[in-house]
Amino acid sequence: MEFNRSEFLFETEVPEGELIISRTDLKGRITYANDLFAQISGYSVAELVGKPHSIVRHPDMPKRVFKQMWEKLKNGQKWEGVIKNMRKDTGYYWVHAIVSGMYKDDKLVEYKSIRTPITKAQKIEFQKKYDQMRNIDKENIRTVLYSN
Ligand SMILES: Cc1cc2nc3c(=O)[nH]c(=O)nc-3n(C[C@H](O)[C@H](O)[C@H](O)COP(=O)(O)O)c2cc1C
């Protein structure tokens, strides 16, 4: 994939008071996406369902964040954190996500994620934090500077 397209620089703002919701099977393949998820990610619901959730993975996200997420989920715990996602047009959007298991008759059947917007200050903080993590882990090195 090419990352030098100009859309890469455009942010989509997640609206206040609405939730971006998705569910996945136990392997992380999307089984449900609400309309807001489709709208914000730039995909249609039909394009999202059946795809791995990494369809919206942004290269600025350190690998270890998702490693920790999956470790928690596999231990039956919920994961909560900040994610930068990539849209279909390579633009991006930031969310706070709560990811947890869904149970049927005490058996883990799916995972769900509920996402809400974060503040500009949090975006600046997490961009810096994730840039540092990728540098430490020797992942793709790209540093983003925010102007205020
Ligand atoms: C319910 C659920 C929601 C997820 N939401 C996201 C997400 O919004 N963005 C993302 O990059 N990965 C998300 N993931 C993690 C992905 O499954 C995947 O681990 C991650 O994109 C890293 O890709 P990789 O495992 O192929 O390296 C989610 C996983 C689950 C179970």
PDB file of C-alpha atoms and ligand atoms in Angstrom:
ATOM      1  CA  MET A   1       0.000   0.000   0.000  1.00  0.00           C
ATOM      2  CA  GLU A   2       1.176   3.513  -0.705  1.00  0.00           C
ATOM      3  CA  PHE A   3       1.088   6.005   2.133  1.00  0.00           C
ATOM      4  CA  ASN A   4       2.124   9.178   0.362  1.00  0.00           C
ATOM      5  CA  ARG A   5      -1.299  10.138  -0.898  1.00  0.00           C
ATOM      6  CA  SER A   6      -2.550  13.477   0.284  1.00  0.00           C
ATOM      7  CA  GLU A   7      -5.672  11.951   1.910  1.00  0.00           C
ATOM      8  CA  PHE A   8      -3.297  10.388   4.408  1.00  0.00           C
ATOM      9  CA  LEU A   9      -3.113  13.773   6.121  1.00  0.00           C
ATOM     10  CA  PHE A  10      -6.829  14.296   6.531  1.00  0.00           C
ATOM     11  CA  GLU A  11      -8.533  13.645   9.796  1.00  0.00           C
ATOM     12  CA  THR A  12     -12.166  12.601  10.136  1.00  0.00           C
ATOM     13  CA  GLU A  13     -13.688  13.817  13.387  1.00  0.00           C
ATOM     14  CA  VAL A  14     -15.713  11.295  15.347  1.00  0.00           C
ATOM     15  CA  PRO A  15     -18.957  12.972  16.499  1.00  0.00           C
ATOM     16  CA  GLU A  16     -19.789  13.432  20.198  1.00  0.00           C
ATOM     17  CA  GLY A  17     -22.731  11.534  21.642  1.00  0.00           C
ATOM     18  CA  GLU A  18     -22.728   8.694  19.113  1.00  0.00           C
ATOM     19  CA  LEU A  19     -20.978   5.335  19.314  1.00  0.00           C
ATOM     20  CA  ILE A  20     -18.926   3.507  16.709  1.00  0.00           C
ATOM     21  CA  ILE A  21     -19.773  -0.137  17.257  1.00  0.00           C
ATOM     22  CA  SER A  22     -18.401  -3.352  15.827  1.00  0.00           C
ATOM     23  CA  ARG A  23     -18.338  -7.000  16.746  1.00  0.00           C
ATOM     24  CA  THR A  24     -15.898  -9.667  15.646  1.00  0.00           C
ATOM     25  CA  ASP A  25     -15.616 -13.427  15.799  1.00  0.00           C
ATOM     26  CA  LEU A  26     -12.916 -14.901  18.033  1.00  0.00           C
ATOM     27  CA  LYS A  27     -10.322 -14.436  15.289  1.00  0.00           C
ATOM     28  CA  GLY A  28     -11.047 -10.721  14.906  1.00  0.00           C
ATOM     29  CA  ARG A  29     -13.127 -10.915  11.728  1.00  0.00           C
ATOM     30  CA  ILE A  30     -15.898  -8.333  11.663  1.00  0.00           C
ATOM     31  CA  THR A  31     -19.374  -9.803  12.137  1.00  0.00           C
ATOM     32  CA  TYR A  32     -21.255  -6.537  12.706  1.00  0.00           C
ATOM     33  CA  ALA A  33     -20.584  -2.877  11.958  1.00  0.00           C
ATOM     34  CA  ASN A  34     -22.970  -0.026  12.698  1.00  0.00           C
ATOM     35  CA  ASP A  35     -23.653   2.768  10.219  1.00  0.00           C
ATOM     36  CA  LEU A  36     -21.417   5.216  12.059  1.00  0.00           C
ATOM     37  CA  PHE A  37     -18.454   2.828  11.794  1.00  0.00           C
ATOM     38  CA  ALA A  38     -19.049   2.637   8.040  1.00  0.00           C
ATOM     39  CA  GLN A  39     -19.422   6.397   7.736  1.00  0.00           C
ATOM     40  CA  ILE A  40     -16.289   7.234   9.730  1.00  0.00           C
ATOM     41  CA  SER A  41     -14.086   4.519   8.188  1.00  0.00           C
ATOM     42  CA  GLY A  42     -15.215   5.290   4.627  1.00  0.00           C
ATOM     43  CA  TYR A  43     -16.187   1.656   3.950  1.00  0.00           C
ATOM     44  CA  SER A  44     -19.732   0.376   3.494  1.00  0.00           C
ATOM     45  CA  VAL A  45     -21.133  -1.994   6.115  1.00  0.00           C
ATOM     46  CA  ALA A  46     -21.060  -4.745   3.465  1.00  0.00           C
ATOM     47  CA  GLU A  47     -17.357  -4.116   2.809  1.00  0.00           C
ATOM     48  CA  LEU A  48     -16.536  -4.316   6.530  1.00  0.00           C
ATOM     49  CA  VAL A  49     -18.445  -7.456   7.479  1.00  0.00           C
ATOM     50  CA  GLY A  50     -16.332 -10.576   6.967  1.00  0.00           C
ATOM     51  CA  LYS A  51     -13.020  -8.652   6.877  1.00  0.00           C
ATOM     52  CA  PRO A  52     -10.391  -8.808   9.618  1.00  0.00           C
ATOM     53  CA  HIS A  53     -10.649  -5.797  11.946  1.00  0.00           C
ATOM     54  CA  SER A  54      -7.126  -4.870  10.884  1.00  0.00           C
ATOM     55  CA  ILE A  55      -8.808  -3.490   7.734  1.00  0.00           C
ATOM     56  CA  VAL A  56      -8.726  -0.134   9.568  1.00  0.00           C
ATOM     57  CA  ARG A  57      -5.244  -0.606  11.051  1.00  0.00           C
ATOM     58  CA  HIS A  58      -3.116   2.530  10.780  1.00  0.00           C
ATOM     59  CA  PRO A  59       0.675   2.163  10.325  1.00  0.00           C
ATOM     60  CA  ASP A  60       1.181   4.648  13.195  1.00  0.00           C
ATOM     61  CA  MET A  61      -0.216   2.097  15.661  1.00  0.00           C
ATOM     62  CA  PRO A  62       2.527   0.163  17.481  1.00  0.00           C
ATOM     63  CA  LYS A  63       2.222  -3.633  17.204  1.00  0.00           C
ATOM     64  CA  ARG A  64       2.514  -4.027  20.964  1.00  0.00           C
ATOM     65  CA  VAL A  65      -0.752  -2.157  21.568  1.00  0.00           C
ATOM     66  CA  PHE A  66      -2.697  -4.876  19.740  1.00  0.00           C
ATOM     67  CA  LYS A  67      -0.557  -7.581  21.297  1.00  0.00           C
ATOM     68  CA  GLN A  68      -1.609  -6.315  24.730  1.00  0.00           C
ATOM     69  CA  MET A  69      -5.222  -6.051  23.581  1.00  0.00           C
ATOM     70  CA  TRP A  70      -5.314  -9.693  22.463  1.00  0.00           C
ATOM     71  CA  GLU A  71      -3.522 -10.882  25.614  1.00  0.00           C
ATOM     72  CA  LYS A  72      -6.163  -9.185  27.761  1.00  0.00           C
ATOM     73  CA  LEU A  73      -9.035 -10.514  25.646  1.00  0.00           C
ATOM     74  CA  LYS A  74      -7.649 -14.042  25.773  1.00  0.00           C
ATOM     75  CA  ASN A  75      -7.447 -13.767  29.555  1.00  0.00           C
ATOM     76  CA  GLY A  76     -11.123 -12.859  29.677  1.00  0.00           C
ATOM     77  CA  GLN A  77     -10.424  -9.206  30.490  1.00  0.00           C
ATOM     78  CA  LYS A  78     -11.593  -6.108  28.681  1.00  0.00           C
ATOM     79  CA  TRP A  79      -9.134  -3.767  26.966  1.00  0.00           C
ATOM     80  CA  GLU A  80      -9.525  -0.046  26.962  1.00  0.00           C
ATOM     81  CA  GLY A  81      -7.355   2.409  25.081  1.00  0.00           C
ATOM     82  CA  VAL A  82      -6.757   4.917  22.325  1.00  0.00           C
ATOM     83  CA  ILE A  83      -6.551   3.854  18.676  1.00  0.00           C
ATOM     84  CA  LYS A  84      -5.673   5.729  15.516  1.00  0.00           C
ATOM     85  CA  ASN A  85      -7.429   4.061  12.600  1.00  0.00           C
ATOM     86  CA  MET A  86      -7.046   4.409   8.863  1.00  0.00           C
ATOM     87  CA  ARG A  87      -9.944   5.119   6.552  1.00  0.00           C
ATOM     88  CA  LYS A  88     -10.469   3.522   3.163  1.00  0.00           C
ATOM     89  CA  ASP A  89      -9.194   6.753   1.533  1.00  0.00           C
ATOM     90  CA  THR A  90      -6.076   6.523   3.826  1.00  0.00           C
ATOM     91  CA  GLY A  91      -7.258   9.422   5.996  1.00  0.00           C
ATOM     92  CA  TYR A  92      -7.371   8.761   9.734  1.00  0.00           C
ATOM     93  CA  TYR A  93      -9.577   9.020  12.813  1.00  0.00           C
ATOM     94  CA  TRP A  94      -8.858   8.706  16.529  1.00  0.00           C
ATOM     95  CA  VAL A  95     -11.061   6.872  18.997  1.00  0.00           C
ATOM     96  CA  HIS A  96     -11.183   5.698  22.582  1.00  0.00           C
ATOM     97  CA  ALA A  97     -12.178   2.026  22.430  1.00  0.00           C
ATOM     98  CA  ILE A  98     -13.496  -0.442  24.962  1.00  0.00           C
ATOM     99  CA  VAL A  99     -13.088  -3.981  23.647  1.00  0.00           C
ATOM    100  CA  SER A 100     -14.606  -6.905  25.532  1.00  0.00           C
ATOM    101  CA  GLY A 101     -15.935 -10.418  25.190  1.00  0.00           C
ATOM    102  CA  MET A 102     -19.560 -11.338  24.536  1.00  0.00           C
ATOM    103  CA  TYR A 103     -20.841 -14.433  26.265  1.00  0.00           C
ATOM    104  CA  LYS A 104     -23.620 -16.871  25.512  1.00  0.00           C
ATOM    105  CA  ASP A 105     -24.408 -19.461  28.177  1.00  0.00           C
ATOM    106  CA  ASP A 106     -21.116 -18.522  29.898  1.00  0.00           C
ATOM    107  CA  LYS A 107     -19.184 -19.260  26.735  1.00  0.00           C
ATOM    108  CA  LEU A 108     -17.137 -16.617  24.938  1.00  0.00           C
ATOM    109  CA  VAL A 109     -18.673 -16.257  21.471  1.00  0.00           C
ATOM    110  CA  GLU A 110     -17.627 -12.880  20.067  1.00  0.00           C
ATOM    111  CA  TYR A 111     -15.830  -9.635  20.878  1.00  0.00           C
ATOM    112  CA  LYS A 112     -17.300  -6.175  20.721  1.00  0.00           C
ATOM    113  CA  SER A 113     -15.790  -2.730  20.530  1.00  0.00           C
ATOM    114  CA  ILE A 114     -17.469   0.517  21.482  1.00  0.00           C
ATOM    115  CA  ARG A 115     -15.730   3.700  20.440  1.00  0.00           C
ATOM    116  CA  THR A 116     -16.051   7.354  21.338  1.00  0.00           C
ATOM    117  CA  PRO A 117     -14.131  10.522  20.399  1.00  0.00           C
ATOM    118  CA  ILE A 118     -11.027  11.804  22.225  1.00  0.00           C
ATOM    119  CA  THR A 119      -9.834  15.370  22.720  1.00  0.00           C
ATOM    120  CA  LYS A 120      -7.262  17.210  20.621  1.00  0.00           C
ATOM    121  CA  ALA A 121      -4.870  17.144  23.609  1.00  0.00           C
ATOM    122  CA  GLN A 122      -5.216  13.333  23.797  1.00  0.00           C
ATOM    123  CA  LYS A 123      -4.535  13.001  20.067  1.00  0.00           C
ATOM    124  CA  ILE A 124      -1.304  14.979  20.467  1.00  0.00           C
ATOM    125  CA  GLU A 125      -0.327  12.940  23.544  1.00  0.00           C
ATOM    126  CA  PHE A 126      -1.006   9.555  21.928  1.00  0.00           C
ATOM    127  CA  GLN A 127       0.600  10.425  18.585  1.00  0.00           C
ATOM    128  CA  LYS A 128       3.776  11.232  20.518  1.00  0.00           C
ATOM    129  CA  LYS A 129       3.499   8.146  22.711  1.00  0.00           C
ATOM    130  CA  TYR A 130       2.913   5.811  19.744  1.00  0.00           C
ATOM    131  CA  ASP A 131       5.700   7.454  17.689  1.00  0.00           C
ATOM    132  CA  GLN A 132       8.047   6.758  20.638  1.00  0.00           C
ATOM    133  CA  MET A 133       6.856   3.163  21.010  1.00  0.00           C
ATOM    134  CA  ARG A 134       7.460   2.453  17.328  1.00  0.00           C
ATOM    135  CA  ASN A 135      10.911   4.004  17.568  1.00  0.00           C
ATOM    136  CA  ILE A 136      11.792   1.893  20.616  1.00  0.00           C
ATOM    137  CA  ASP A 137      10.415  -1.257  18.951  1.00  0.00           C
ATOM    138  CA  LYS A 138      12.184  -0.360  15.668  1.00  0.00           C
ATOM    139  CA  GLU A 139       8.949  -0.388  13.736  1.00  0.00           C
ATOM    140  CA  ASN A 140       8.285   1.951  10.834  1.00  0.00           C
ATOM    141  CA  ILE A 141       9.681   5.277  11.905  1.00  0.00           C
ATOM    142  CA  ARG A 142       7.520   8.278  11.250  1.00  0.00           C
ATOM    143  CA  THR A 143       7.138  11.211  13.564  1.00  0.00           C
ATOM    144  CA  VAL A 144       4.116  13.418  13.351  1.00  0.00           C
ATOM    145  CA  LEU A 145       4.239  17.012  14.492  1.00  0.00           C
ATOM    146  CA  TYR A 146       1.008  18.698  15.419  1.00  0.00           C
ATOM    147  CA  SER A 147       0.630  22.438  15.012  1.00  0.00           C
ATOM    148  CA  ASN A 148      -1.762  24.094  17.406  1.00  0.00           C
TER     149      ASN A 148
HETATM  150  C1  LIG B   1     -13.639  -6.221  18.782  1.00  0.00           C
HETATM  151  C2  LIG B   1     -12.295  -5.832  18.212  1.00  0.00           C
HETATM  152  C3  LIG B   1     -12.113  -4.525  17.742  1.00  0.00           C
HETATM  153  C4  LIG B   1     -10.903  -4.134  17.187  1.00  0.00           C
HETATM  154  N1  LIG B   1     -10.783  -2.858  16.716  1.00  0.00           N
HETATM  155  C5  LIG B   1      -9.650  -2.492  16.082  1.00  0.00           C
HETATM  156  C6  LIG B   1      -9.537  -1.205  15.504  1.00  0.00           C
HETATM  157  O1  LIG B   1     -10.413  -0.346  15.598  1.00  0.00           O
HETATM  158  N2  LIG B   1      -8.390  -0.913  14.832  1.00  0.00           N
HETATM  159  C7  LIG B   1      -7.380  -1.803  14.700  1.00  0.00           C
HETATM  160  O2  LIG B   1      -6.371  -1.471  14.060  1.00  0.00           O
HETATM  161  N3  LIG B   1      -7.445  -3.032  15.270  1.00  0.00           N
HETATM  162  C8  LIG B   1      -8.561  -3.381  15.946  1.00  0.00           C
HETATM  163  N4  LIG B   1      -8.632  -4.636  16.506  1.00  0.00           N
HETATM  164  C9  LIG B   1      -7.424  -5.491  16.499  1.00  0.00           C
HETATM  165  C10 LIG B   1      -7.249  -6.220  15.205  1.00  0.00           C
HETATM  166  O3  LIG B   1      -7.941  -7.454  15.305  1.00  0.00           O
HETATM  167  C11 LIG B   1      -5.752  -6.515  14.905  1.00  0.00           C
HETATM  168  O4  LIG B   1      -5.201  -7.261  15.955  1.00  0.00           O
HETATM  169  C12 LIG B   1      -4.932  -5.228  14.735  1.00  0.00           C
HETATM  170  O5  LIG B   1      -5.490  -4.412  13.732  1.00  0.00           O
HETATM  171  C13 LIG B   1      -3.477  -5.510  14.380  1.00  0.00           C
HETATM  172  O6  LIG B   1      -3.391  -6.214  13.204  1.00  0.00           O
HETATM  173  P1  LIG B   1      -2.528  -7.542  13.128  1.00  0.00           P
HETATM  174  O7  LIG B   1      -2.989  -8.374  14.304  1.00  0.00           O
HETATM  175  O8  LIG B   1      -2.856  -8.103  11.799  1.00  0.00           O
HETATM  176  O9  LIG B   1      -1.108  -7.067  13.281  1.00  0.00           O
HETATM  177  C14 LIG B   1      -9.825  -5.056  17.092  1.00  0.00           C
HETATM  178  C15 LIG B   1     -10.007  -6.350  17.591  1.00  0.00           C
HETATM  179  C16 LIG B   1     -11.209  -6.729  18.158  1.00  0.00           C
HETATM  180  C17 LIG B   1     -11.377  -8.118  18.685  1.00  0.00           C
END
